[in-house]
GROMACS .gro file of N, CA and C in nm:
model
  444
    1MET      N    1  -6.206  29.380   5.023
    1MET     CA    2  -6.303  29.429   5.126
    1MET      C    3  -6.337  29.576   5.096
    2ASN      N    4  -6.463  29.605   5.116
    2ASN     CA    5  -6.518  29.738   5.095
    2ASN      C    6  -6.442  29.838   5.184
    3PRO      N    7  -6.394  29.956   5.128
    3PRO     CA    8  -6.319  30.051   5.211
    3PRO      C    9  -6.401  30.106   5.331
    4MET      N   10  -6.528  30.125   5.314
    4MET     CA   11  -6.600  30.169   5.429
    4MET      C   12  -6.611  30.063   5.538
    5LYS      N   13  -6.623  29.941   5.494
    5LYS     CA   14  -6.616  29.830   5.595
    5LYS      C   15  -6.479  29.827   5.667
    6LYS      N   16  -6.373  29.844   5.595
    6LYS     CA   17  -6.241  29.847   5.663
    6LYS      C   18  -6.232  29.968   5.757
    7TRP      N   19  -6.284  30.083   5.718
    7TRP     CA   20  -6.283  30.207   5.804
    7TRP      C   21  -6.365  30.174   5.929
    8LEU      N   22  -6.478  30.114   5.912
    8LEU     CA   23  -6.572  30.086   6.021
    8LEU      C   24  -6.504  29.991   6.122
    9ARG      N   25  -6.439  29.887   6.069
    9ARG     CA   26  -6.369  29.782   6.156
    9ARG      C   27  -6.250  29.854   6.230
   10GLY      N   28  -6.181  29.940   6.157
   10GLY     CA   29  -6.071  30.018   6.224
   10GLY      C   30  -6.123  30.109   6.336
   11GLY      N   31  -6.234  30.174   6.310
   11GLY     CA   32  -6.285  30.262   6.408
   11GLY      C   33  -6.336  30.188   6.535
   12LEU      N   34  -6.399  30.068   6.510
   12LEU     CA   35  -6.442  29.988   6.625
   12LEU      C   36  -6.323  29.938   6.709
   13ILE      N   37  -6.215  29.905   6.639
   13ILE     CA   38  -6.098  29.857   6.711
   13ILE      C   39  -6.034  29.973   6.784
   14ALA      N   40  -6.037  30.092   6.725
   14ALA     CA   41  -5.973  30.209   6.792
   14ALA      C   42  -6.055  30.242   6.919
   15LEU      N   43  -6.191  30.245   6.912
   15LEU     CA   44  -6.274  30.269   7.029
   15LEU      C   45  -6.248  30.160   7.136
   16ALA      N   46  -6.241  30.037   7.097
   16ALA     CA   47  -6.223  29.924   7.186
   16ALA      C   48  -6.086  29.937   7.253
   17ALA      N   49  -5.983  29.968   7.174
   17ALA     CA   50  -5.849  29.975   7.233
   17ALA      C   51  -5.840  30.089   7.335
   18LEU      N   52  -5.897  30.205   7.303
   18LEU     CA   53  -5.897  30.318   7.401
   18LEU      C   54  -5.974  30.275   7.528
   19GLN      N   55  -6.091  30.216   7.516
   19GLN     CA   56  -6.167  30.176   7.618
   19GLN      C   57  -6.103  30.065   7.707
   20THR      N   58  -6.025  29.981   7.642
   20THR     CA   59  -5.951  29.880   7.716
   20THR      C   60  -5.847  29.938   7.809
   21VAL      N   61  -5.770  30.033   7.754
   21VAL     CA   62  -5.666  30.099   7.838
   21VAL      C   63  -5.731  30.161   7.961
   22VAL      N   64  -5.828  30.236   7.941
   22VAL     CA   65  -5.892  30.311   8.058
   22VAL      C   66  -5.962  30.215   8.149
   23SER      N   67  -6.031  30.120   8.101
   23SER     CA   68  -6.110  30.022   8.182
   23SER      C   69  -6.019  29.932   8.260
   24VAL      N   70  -5.911  29.878   8.202
   24VAL     CA   71  -5.823  29.794   8.277
   24VAL      C   72  -5.755  29.874   8.389
   25TRP      N   73  -5.713  30.003   8.354
   25TRP     CA   74  -5.655  30.081   8.460
   25TRP      C   75  -5.756  30.108   8.569
   26GLN      N   76  -5.882  30.141   8.537
   26GLN     CA   77  -5.974  30.162   8.644
   26GLN      C   78  -6.004  30.040   8.725
   27TYR      N   79  -6.013  29.922   8.665
   27TYR     CA   80  -6.048  29.798   8.732
   27TYR      C   81  -5.936  29.746   8.812
   28VAL      N   82  -5.815  29.745   8.761
   28VAL     CA   83  -5.703  29.673   8.825
   28VAL      C   84  -5.628  29.773   8.922
   29PHE      N   85  -5.622  29.899   8.879
   29PHE     CA   86  -5.549  29.998   8.965
   29PHE      C   87  -5.635  30.120   8.990
   30PRO      N   88  -5.747  30.106   9.063
   30PRO     CA   89  -5.840  30.218   9.072
   30PRO      C   90  -5.775  30.341   9.145
   31ARG      N   91  -5.697  30.317   9.244
   31ARG     CA   92  -5.634  30.431   9.310
   31ARG      C   93  -5.539  30.507   9.223
   32SER      N   94  -5.463  30.433   9.148
   32SER     CA   95  -5.368  30.497   9.048
   32SER      C   96  -5.455  30.577   8.942
   33PHE      N   97  -5.563  30.515   8.896
   33PHE     CA   98  -5.642  30.591   8.799
   33PHE      C   99  -5.694  30.722   8.856
   34TYR      N  100  -5.743  30.711   8.977
   34TYR     CA  101  -5.794  30.835   9.045
   34TYR      C  102  -5.681  30.939   9.065
   35ASP      N  103  -5.570  30.897   9.103
   35ASP     CA  104  -5.458  30.988   9.138
   35ASP      C  105  -5.386  31.033   9.011
   36ASP      N  106  -5.374  30.953   8.907
   36ASP     CA  107  -5.282  30.983   8.801
   36ASP      C  108  -5.344  31.012   8.667
   37PHE      N  109  -5.468  30.974   8.644
   37PHE     CA  110  -5.533  30.999   8.516
   37PHE      C  111  -5.566  31.154   8.522
   38PRO      N  112  -5.531  31.229   8.418
   38PRO     CA  113  -5.548  31.381   8.419
   38PRO      C  114  -5.693  31.415   8.457
   39THR      N  115  -5.708  31.495   8.550
   39THR     CA  116  -5.829  31.566   8.598
   39THR      C  117  -5.921  31.479   8.677
   40VAL      N  118  -5.907  31.348   8.685
   40VAL     CA  119  -5.998  31.262   8.759
   40VAL      C  120  -6.001  31.304   8.910
   41SER      N  121  -5.886  31.331   8.967
   41SER     CA  122  -5.891  31.369   9.105
   41SER      C  123  -5.956  31.509   9.132
   42LEU      N  124  -5.994  31.579   9.027
   42LEU     CA  125  -6.073  31.698   9.047
   42LEU      C  126  -6.224  31.673   9.072
   43ASP      N  127  -6.263  31.549   9.045
   43ASP     CA  128  -6.403  31.505   9.061
   43ASP      C  129  -6.424  31.466   9.207
   44PRO      N  130  -6.540  31.414   9.239
   44PRO     CA  131  -6.575  31.382   9.376
   44PRO      C  132  -6.467  31.284   9.438
   45PRO      N  133  -6.471  31.271   9.571
   45PRO     CA  134  -6.372  31.199   9.636
   45PRO      C  135  -6.355  31.050   9.588
   46TYR      N  136  -6.239  30.997   9.611
   46TYR     CA  137  -6.204  30.865   9.561
   46TYR      C  138  -6.295  30.758   9.625
   47ASN      N  139  -6.343  30.668   9.541
   47ASN     CA  140  -6.434  30.555   9.586
   47ASN      C  141  -6.383  30.433   9.506
   48GLU      N  142  -6.312  30.341   9.567
   48GLU     CA  143  -6.258  30.227   9.499
   48GLU      C  144  -6.367  30.144   9.440
   49HIS      N  145  -6.474  30.121   9.512
   49HIS     CA  146  -6.584  30.038   9.458
   49HIS      C  147  -6.647  30.096   9.330
   50LEU      N  148  -6.669  30.228   9.333
   50LEU     CA  149  -6.722  30.293   9.218
   50LEU      C  150  -6.630  30.286   9.100
   51LEU      N  151  -6.500  30.314   9.118
   51LEU     CA  152  -6.403  30.313   9.011
   51LEU      C  153  -6.393  30.169   8.954
   52SER      N  154  -6.380  30.067   9.040
   52SER     CA  155  -6.370  29.933   8.985
   52SER      C  156  -6.494  29.890   8.912
   53ASP      N  157  -6.611  29.930   8.961
   53ASP     CA  158  -6.738  29.897   8.891
   53ASP      C  159  -6.746  29.963   8.750
   54VAL      N  160  -6.703  30.091   8.747
   54VAL     CA  161  -6.700  30.155   8.617
   54VAL      C  162  -6.597  30.091   8.525
   55GLY      N  163  -6.486  30.052   8.580
   55GLY     CA  164  -6.389  29.980   8.501
   55GLY      C  165  -6.448  29.844   8.443
   56GLY      N  166  -6.516  29.775   8.526
   56GLY     CA  167  -6.582  29.651   8.481
   56GLY      C  168  -6.681  29.676   8.370
   57LEU      N  169  -6.765  29.785   8.390
   57LEU     CA  170  -6.866  29.819   8.284
   57LEU      C  171  -6.788  29.856   8.157
   58GLY      N  172  -6.675  29.927   8.170
   58GLY     CA  173  -6.596  29.968   8.052
   58GLY      C  174  -6.545  29.838   7.979
   59LEU      N  175  -6.505  29.745   8.059
   59LEU     CA  176  -6.452  29.620   7.998
   59LEU      C  177  -6.571  29.546   7.924
   60ALA      N  178  -6.692  29.560   7.970
   60ALA     CA  179  -6.801  29.498   7.898
   60ALA      C  180  -6.817  29.569   7.762
   61LEU      N  181  -6.809  29.703   7.763
   61LEU     CA  182  -6.814  29.782   7.638
   61LEU      C  183  -6.701  29.743   7.547
   62THR      N  184  -6.580  29.722   7.600
   62THR     CA  185  -6.472  29.679   7.527
   62THR      C  186  -6.498  29.548   7.452
   63ALA      N  187  -6.548  29.457   7.528
   63ALA     CA  188  -6.578  29.323   7.471
   63ALA      C  189  -6.680  29.333   7.355
   64MET      N  190  -6.784  29.413   7.373
   64MET     CA  191  -6.885  29.435   7.266
   64MET      C  192  -6.823  29.495   7.140
   65LEU      N  193  -6.737  29.601   7.162
   65LEU     CA  194  -6.679  29.667   7.048
   65LEU      C  195  -6.581  29.572   6.974
   66PHE      N  196  -6.495  29.498   7.048
   66PHE     CA  197  -6.406  29.397   6.978
   66PHE      C  198  -6.489  29.292   6.909
   67TYR      N  199  -6.595  29.243   6.975
   67TYR     CA  200  -6.679  29.143   6.908
   67TYR      C  201  -6.742  29.196   6.780
   68ALA      N  202  -6.790  29.319   6.791
   68ALA     CA  203  -6.854  29.375   6.668
   68ALA      C  204  -6.749  29.387   6.557
   69ALA      N  205  -6.630  29.429   6.592
   69ALA     CA  206  -6.527  29.442   6.493
   69ALA      C  207  -6.489  29.307   6.430
   70TRP      N  208  -6.501  29.200   6.508
   70TRP     CA  209  -6.466  29.072   6.461
   70TRP      C  210  -6.574  29.016   6.371
   71VAL      N  211  -6.698  29.021   6.411
   71VAL     CA  212  -6.806  28.959   6.334
   71VAL      C  213  -6.863  29.051   6.224
   72MET      N  214  -6.851  29.179   6.243
   72MET     CA  215  -6.904  29.281   6.143
   72MET      C  216  -7.046  29.247   6.094
   73GLU      N  217  -7.132  29.204   6.191
   73GLU     CA  218  -7.267  29.176   6.158
   73GLU      C  219  -7.353  29.296   6.202
   74GLY      N  220  -7.445  29.336   6.117
   74GLY     CA  221  -7.513  29.459   6.132
   74GLY      C  222  -7.570  29.493   6.267
   75ARG      N  223  -7.651  29.409   6.320
   75ARG     CA  224  -7.718  29.429   6.451
   75ARG      C  225  -7.615  29.439   6.561
   76VAL      N  226  -7.507  29.358   6.552
   76VAL     CA  227  -7.405  29.362   6.658
   76VAL      C  228  -7.333  29.486   6.655
   77VAL      N  229  -7.297  29.533   6.530
   77VAL     CA  230  -7.219  29.659   6.519
   77VAL      C  231  -7.303  29.778   6.563
   78LEU      N  232  -7.428  29.785   6.521
   78LEU     CA  233  -7.514  29.895   6.556
   78LEU      C  234  -7.543  29.893   6.703
   79SER      N  235  -7.557  29.774   6.760
   79SER     CA  236  -7.580  29.767   6.913
   79SER      C  237  -7.461  29.816   6.985
   80ALA      N  238  -7.345  29.765   6.951
   80ALA     CA  239  -7.224  29.806   7.019
   80ALA      C  240  -7.196  29.957   7.012
   81LEU      N  241  -7.216  30.010   6.892
   81LEU     CA  242  -7.190  30.156   6.876
   81LEU      C  243  -7.300  30.238   6.945
   82THR      N  244  -7.422  30.194   6.944
   82THR     CA  245  -7.527  30.263   7.017
   82THR      C  246  -7.496  30.266   7.168
   83GLY      N  247  -7.461  30.155   7.225
   83GLY     CA  248  -7.418  30.144   7.370
   83GLY      C  249  -7.302  30.236   7.395
   84TYR      N  250  -7.199  30.229   7.305
   84TYR     CA  251  -7.084  30.317   7.328
   84TYR      C  252  -7.119  30.465   7.322
   85LEU      N  253  -7.211  30.501   7.223
   85LEU     CA  254  -7.249  30.637   7.212
   85LEU      C  255  -7.327  30.688   7.333
   86VAL      N  256  -7.413  30.602   7.387
   86VAL     CA  257  -7.483  30.639   7.512
   86VAL      C  258  -7.386  30.675   7.619
   87TYR      N  259  -7.288  30.583   7.639
   87TYR     CA  260  -7.185  30.601   7.739
   87TYR      C  261  -7.102  30.732   7.713
   88ALA      N  262  -7.054  30.743   7.592
   88ALA     CA  263  -6.964  30.859   7.558
   88ALA      C  264  -7.041  30.992   7.570
   89ALA      N  265  -7.165  30.996   7.526
   89ALA     CA  266  -7.242  31.121   7.531
   89ALA      C  267  -7.273  31.159   7.676
   90THR      N  268  -7.313  31.060   7.757
   90THR     CA  269  -7.347  31.098   7.901
   90THR      C  270  -7.225  31.135   7.980
   91HIS      N  271  -7.111  31.074   7.944
   91HIS     CA  272  -6.983  31.108   8.009
   91HIS      C  273  -6.946  31.249   7.969
   92PHE      N  274  -6.957  31.281   7.842
   92PHE     CA  275  -6.923  31.410   7.789
   92PHE      C  276  -7.016  31.518   7.860
   93LEU      N  277  -7.147  31.493   7.863
   93LEU     CA  278  -7.238  31.586   7.924
   93LEU      C  279  -7.219  31.608   8.072
   94PHE      N  280  -7.179  31.503   8.146
   94PHE     CA  281  -7.146  31.522   8.284
   94PHE      C  282  -7.033  31.621   8.298
   95HIS      N  283  -6.922  31.605   8.219
   95HIS     CA  284  -6.808  31.682   8.239
   95HIS      C  285  -6.833  31.831   8.195
   96VAL      N  286  -6.904  31.852   8.089
   96VAL     CA  287  -6.924  31.987   8.044
   96VAL      C  288  -7.014  32.066   8.141
   97ARG      N  289  -7.091  31.995   8.218
   97ARG     CA  290  -7.169  32.063   8.329
   97ARG      C  291  -7.093  32.078   8.458
   98HIS      N  292  -6.969  32.032   8.466
   98HIS     CA  293  -6.900  32.032   8.595
   98HIS      C  294  -6.755  32.079   8.570
   99PHE      N  295  -6.738  32.183   8.490
   99PHE     CA  296  -6.607  32.236   8.461
   99PHE      C  297  -6.571  32.360   8.556
  100GLY      N  298  -6.656  32.389   8.652
  100GLY     CA  299  -6.639  32.506   8.736
  100GLY      C  300  -6.507  32.509   8.811
  101HIS      N  301  -6.455  32.396   8.853
  101HIS     CA  302  -6.327  32.396   8.929
  101HIS      C  303  -6.209  32.346   8.842
  102PHE      N  304  -6.226  32.335   8.712
  102PHE     CA  305  -6.114  32.301   8.620
  102PHE      C  306  -6.051  32.426   8.573
  103SER      N  307  -5.924  32.413   8.536
  103SER     CA  308  -5.854  32.528   8.476
  103SER      C  309  -5.908  32.532   8.333
  104LEU      N  310  -5.888  32.643   8.263
  104LEU     CA  311  -5.931  32.646   8.123
  104LEU      C  312  -5.865  32.537   8.037
  105ARG      N  313  -5.733  32.514   8.060
  105ARG     CA  314  -5.658  32.414   7.987
  105ARG      C  315  -5.717  32.279   8.012
  106ASP      N  316  -5.749  32.245   8.137
  106ASP     CA  317  -5.810  32.114   8.166
  106ASP      C  318  -5.945  32.097   8.111
  107ALA      N  319  -6.024  32.200   8.122
  107ALA     CA  320  -6.164  32.203   8.065
  107ALA      C  321  -6.157  32.175   7.913
  108VAL      N  322  -6.074  32.248   7.844
  108VAL     CA  323  -6.058  32.235   7.702
  108VAL      C  324  -6.011  32.096   7.666
  109GLY      N  325  -5.914  32.050   7.735
  109GLY     CA  326  -5.859  31.915   7.714
  109GLY      C  327  -5.959  31.802   7.732
  110VAL      N  328  -6.027  31.805   7.847
  110VAL     CA  329  -6.124  31.705   7.872
  110VAL      C  330  -6.244  31.712   7.773
  111GLY      N  331  -6.295  31.834   7.754
  111GLY     CA  332  -6.406  31.854   7.665
  111GLY      C  333  -6.377  31.812   7.529
  112THR      N  334  -6.259  31.848   7.477
  112THR     CA  335  -6.217  31.805   7.345
  112THR      C  336  -6.200  31.657   7.329
  113GLY      N  337  -6.131  31.594   7.422
  113GLY     CA  338  -6.109  31.448   7.418
  113GLY      C  339  -6.241  31.369   7.420
  114LEU      N  340  -6.331  31.408   7.518
  114LEU     CA  341  -6.455  31.341   7.528
  114LEU      C  342  -6.545  31.371   7.413
  115GLY      N  343  -6.544  31.491   7.354
  115GLY     CA  344  -6.619  31.533   7.242
  115GLY      C  345  -6.580  31.452   7.118
  116ILE      N  346  -6.449  31.423   7.107
  116ILE     CA  347  -6.399  31.349   6.992
  116ILE      C  348  -6.462  31.202   6.997
  117GLU      N  349  -6.465  31.149   7.115
  117GLU     CA  350  -6.519  31.016   7.133
  117GLU      C  351  -6.667  31.012   7.085
  118VAL      N  352  -6.746  31.109   7.119
  118VAL     CA  353  -6.881  31.124   7.078
  118VAL      C  354  -6.894  31.133   6.924
  119VAL      N  355  -6.814  31.217   6.872
  119VAL     CA  356  -6.818  31.248   6.720
  119VAL      C  357  -6.775  31.120   6.649
  120LEU      N  358  -6.674  31.053   6.700
  120LEU     CA  359  -6.630  30.927   6.629
  120LEU      C  360  -6.738  30.820   6.637
  121ALA      N  361  -6.802  30.807   6.758
  121ALA     CA  362  -6.909  30.709   6.765
  121ALA      C  363  -7.020  30.740   6.675
  122LEU      N  364  -7.058  30.866   6.658
  122LEU     CA  365  -7.161  30.913   6.570
  122LEU      C  366  -7.126  30.876   6.420
  123VAL      N  367  -7.006  30.914   6.387
  123VAL     CA  368  -6.959  30.882   6.249
  123VAL      C  369  -6.961  30.734   6.219
  124LEU      N  370  -6.912  30.656   6.312
  124LEU     CA  371  -6.913  30.509   6.291
  124LEU      C  372  -7.054  30.458   6.288
  125LEU      N  373  -7.138  30.506   6.370
  125LEU     CA  374  -7.280  30.460   6.367
  125LEU      C  375  -7.346  30.496   6.233
  126TYR      N  376  -7.314  30.611   6.176
  126TYR     CA  377  -7.363  30.650   6.045
  126TYR      C  378  -7.311  30.556   5.938
  127VAL      N  379  -7.183  30.536   5.944
  127VAL     CA  380  -7.121  30.443   5.841
  127VAL      C  381  -7.180  30.305   5.851
  128ALA      N  382  -7.202  30.251   5.973
  128ALA     CA  383  -7.266  30.125   5.991
  128ALA      C  384  -7.404  30.126   5.933
  129TRP      N  385  -7.476  30.233   5.964
  129TRP     CA  386  -7.619  30.237   5.916
  129TRP      C  387  -7.617  30.244   5.763
  130ARG      N  388  -7.521  30.320   5.699
  130ARG     CA  389  -7.512  30.334   5.556
  130ARG      C  390  -7.484  30.196   5.487
  131LEU      N  391  -7.409  30.114   5.559
  131LEU     CA  392  -7.372  29.984   5.502
  131LEU      C  393  -7.485  29.881   5.521
  132THR      N  394  -7.595  29.925   5.595
  132THR     CA  395  -7.703  29.828   5.626
  132THR      C  396  -7.790  29.808   5.502
  133PRO      N  397  -7.792  29.687   5.445
  133PRO     CA  398  -7.889  29.667   5.336
  133PRO      C  399  -8.033  29.674   5.388
  134GLY      N  400  -8.126  29.719   5.309
  134GLY     CA  401  -8.262  29.721   5.352
  134GLY      C  402  -8.294  29.822   5.457
  135ARG      N  403  -8.226  29.938   5.454
  135ARG     CA  404  -8.254  30.041   5.554
  135ARG      C  405  -8.394  30.076   5.558
  136GLY      N  406  -8.466  30.065   5.442
  136GLY     CA  407  -8.607  30.100   5.434
  136GLY      C  408  -8.694  30.015   5.514
  137ASN      N  409  -8.652  29.894   5.553
  137ASN     CA  410  -8.732  29.799   5.638
  137ASN      C  411  -8.698  29.811   5.780
  138GLY      N  412  -8.650  29.926   5.826
  138GLY     CA  413  -8.618  29.947   5.965
  138GLY      C  414  -8.480  29.907   5.997
  139GLY      N  415  -8.395  29.877   5.900
  139GLY     CA  416  -8.256  29.842   5.926
  139GLY      C  417  -8.240  29.701   5.990
  140ARG      N  418  -8.333  29.611   5.955
  140ARG     CA  419  -8.324  29.482   6.018
  140ARG      C  420  -8.227  29.390   5.952
  141GLY      N  421  -8.173  29.428   5.840
  141GLY     CA  422  -8.073  29.347   5.767
  141GLY      C  423  -7.938  29.368   5.831
  142PRO      N  424  -7.837  29.288   5.793
  142PRO     CA  425  -7.701  29.301   5.842
  142PRO      C  426  -7.637  29.429   5.793
  143ALA      N  427  -7.557  29.494   5.874
  143ALA     CA  428  -7.490  29.617   5.839
  143ALA      C  429  -7.388  29.589   5.727
  144VAL      N  430  -7.322  29.477   5.733
  144VAL     CA  431  -7.225  29.443   5.632
  144VAL      C  432  -7.240  29.291   5.613
  145PRO      N  433  -7.196  29.237   5.502
  145PRO     CA  434  -7.198  29.095   5.487
  145PRO      C  435  -7.120  29.031   5.595
  146SER      N  436  -7.173  28.916   5.644
  146SER     CA  437  -7.096  28.838   5.744
  146SER      C  438  -6.969  28.787   5.694
  147GLY      N  439  -6.876  28.751   5.774
  147GLY     CA  440  -6.750  28.698   5.726
  147GLY      C  441  -6.642  28.801   5.759
  148ARG      N  442  -6.526  28.746   5.767
  148ARG     CA  443  -6.405  28.830   5.799
  148ARG      C  444  -6.336  28.858   5.674
   0.00000   0.00000   0.00000
């Protein structure tokens, strides 16, 4: 198997695994997530409905990332990573605009962690795009040959 394809699959699985942990926690134990996940309680007041909805949406992202890692088909991989990048970038932007009540340590920790997610998604998206045959035709070909 192509080393870039292995790296891409590993990155998709890493993003999916991280998203799984956070999303299951949000969906199944929203109060615990709000109270115990670092810095979450510094945000607006607890709302069980909102937290469980966000957890459900995170589980949808998780499913897409795991599926993309499994099939390694170009459009699926690019779609899953594009969706994840939109989520990660908007999440990052929200937090960097709302650090006023965070300690310096918390702001650096949250900003760094969320920034790493954005950078990883961008790198994986670039790798997937590079593996796409026929990039000159708008990238309509598969990112990597089908098959496992």
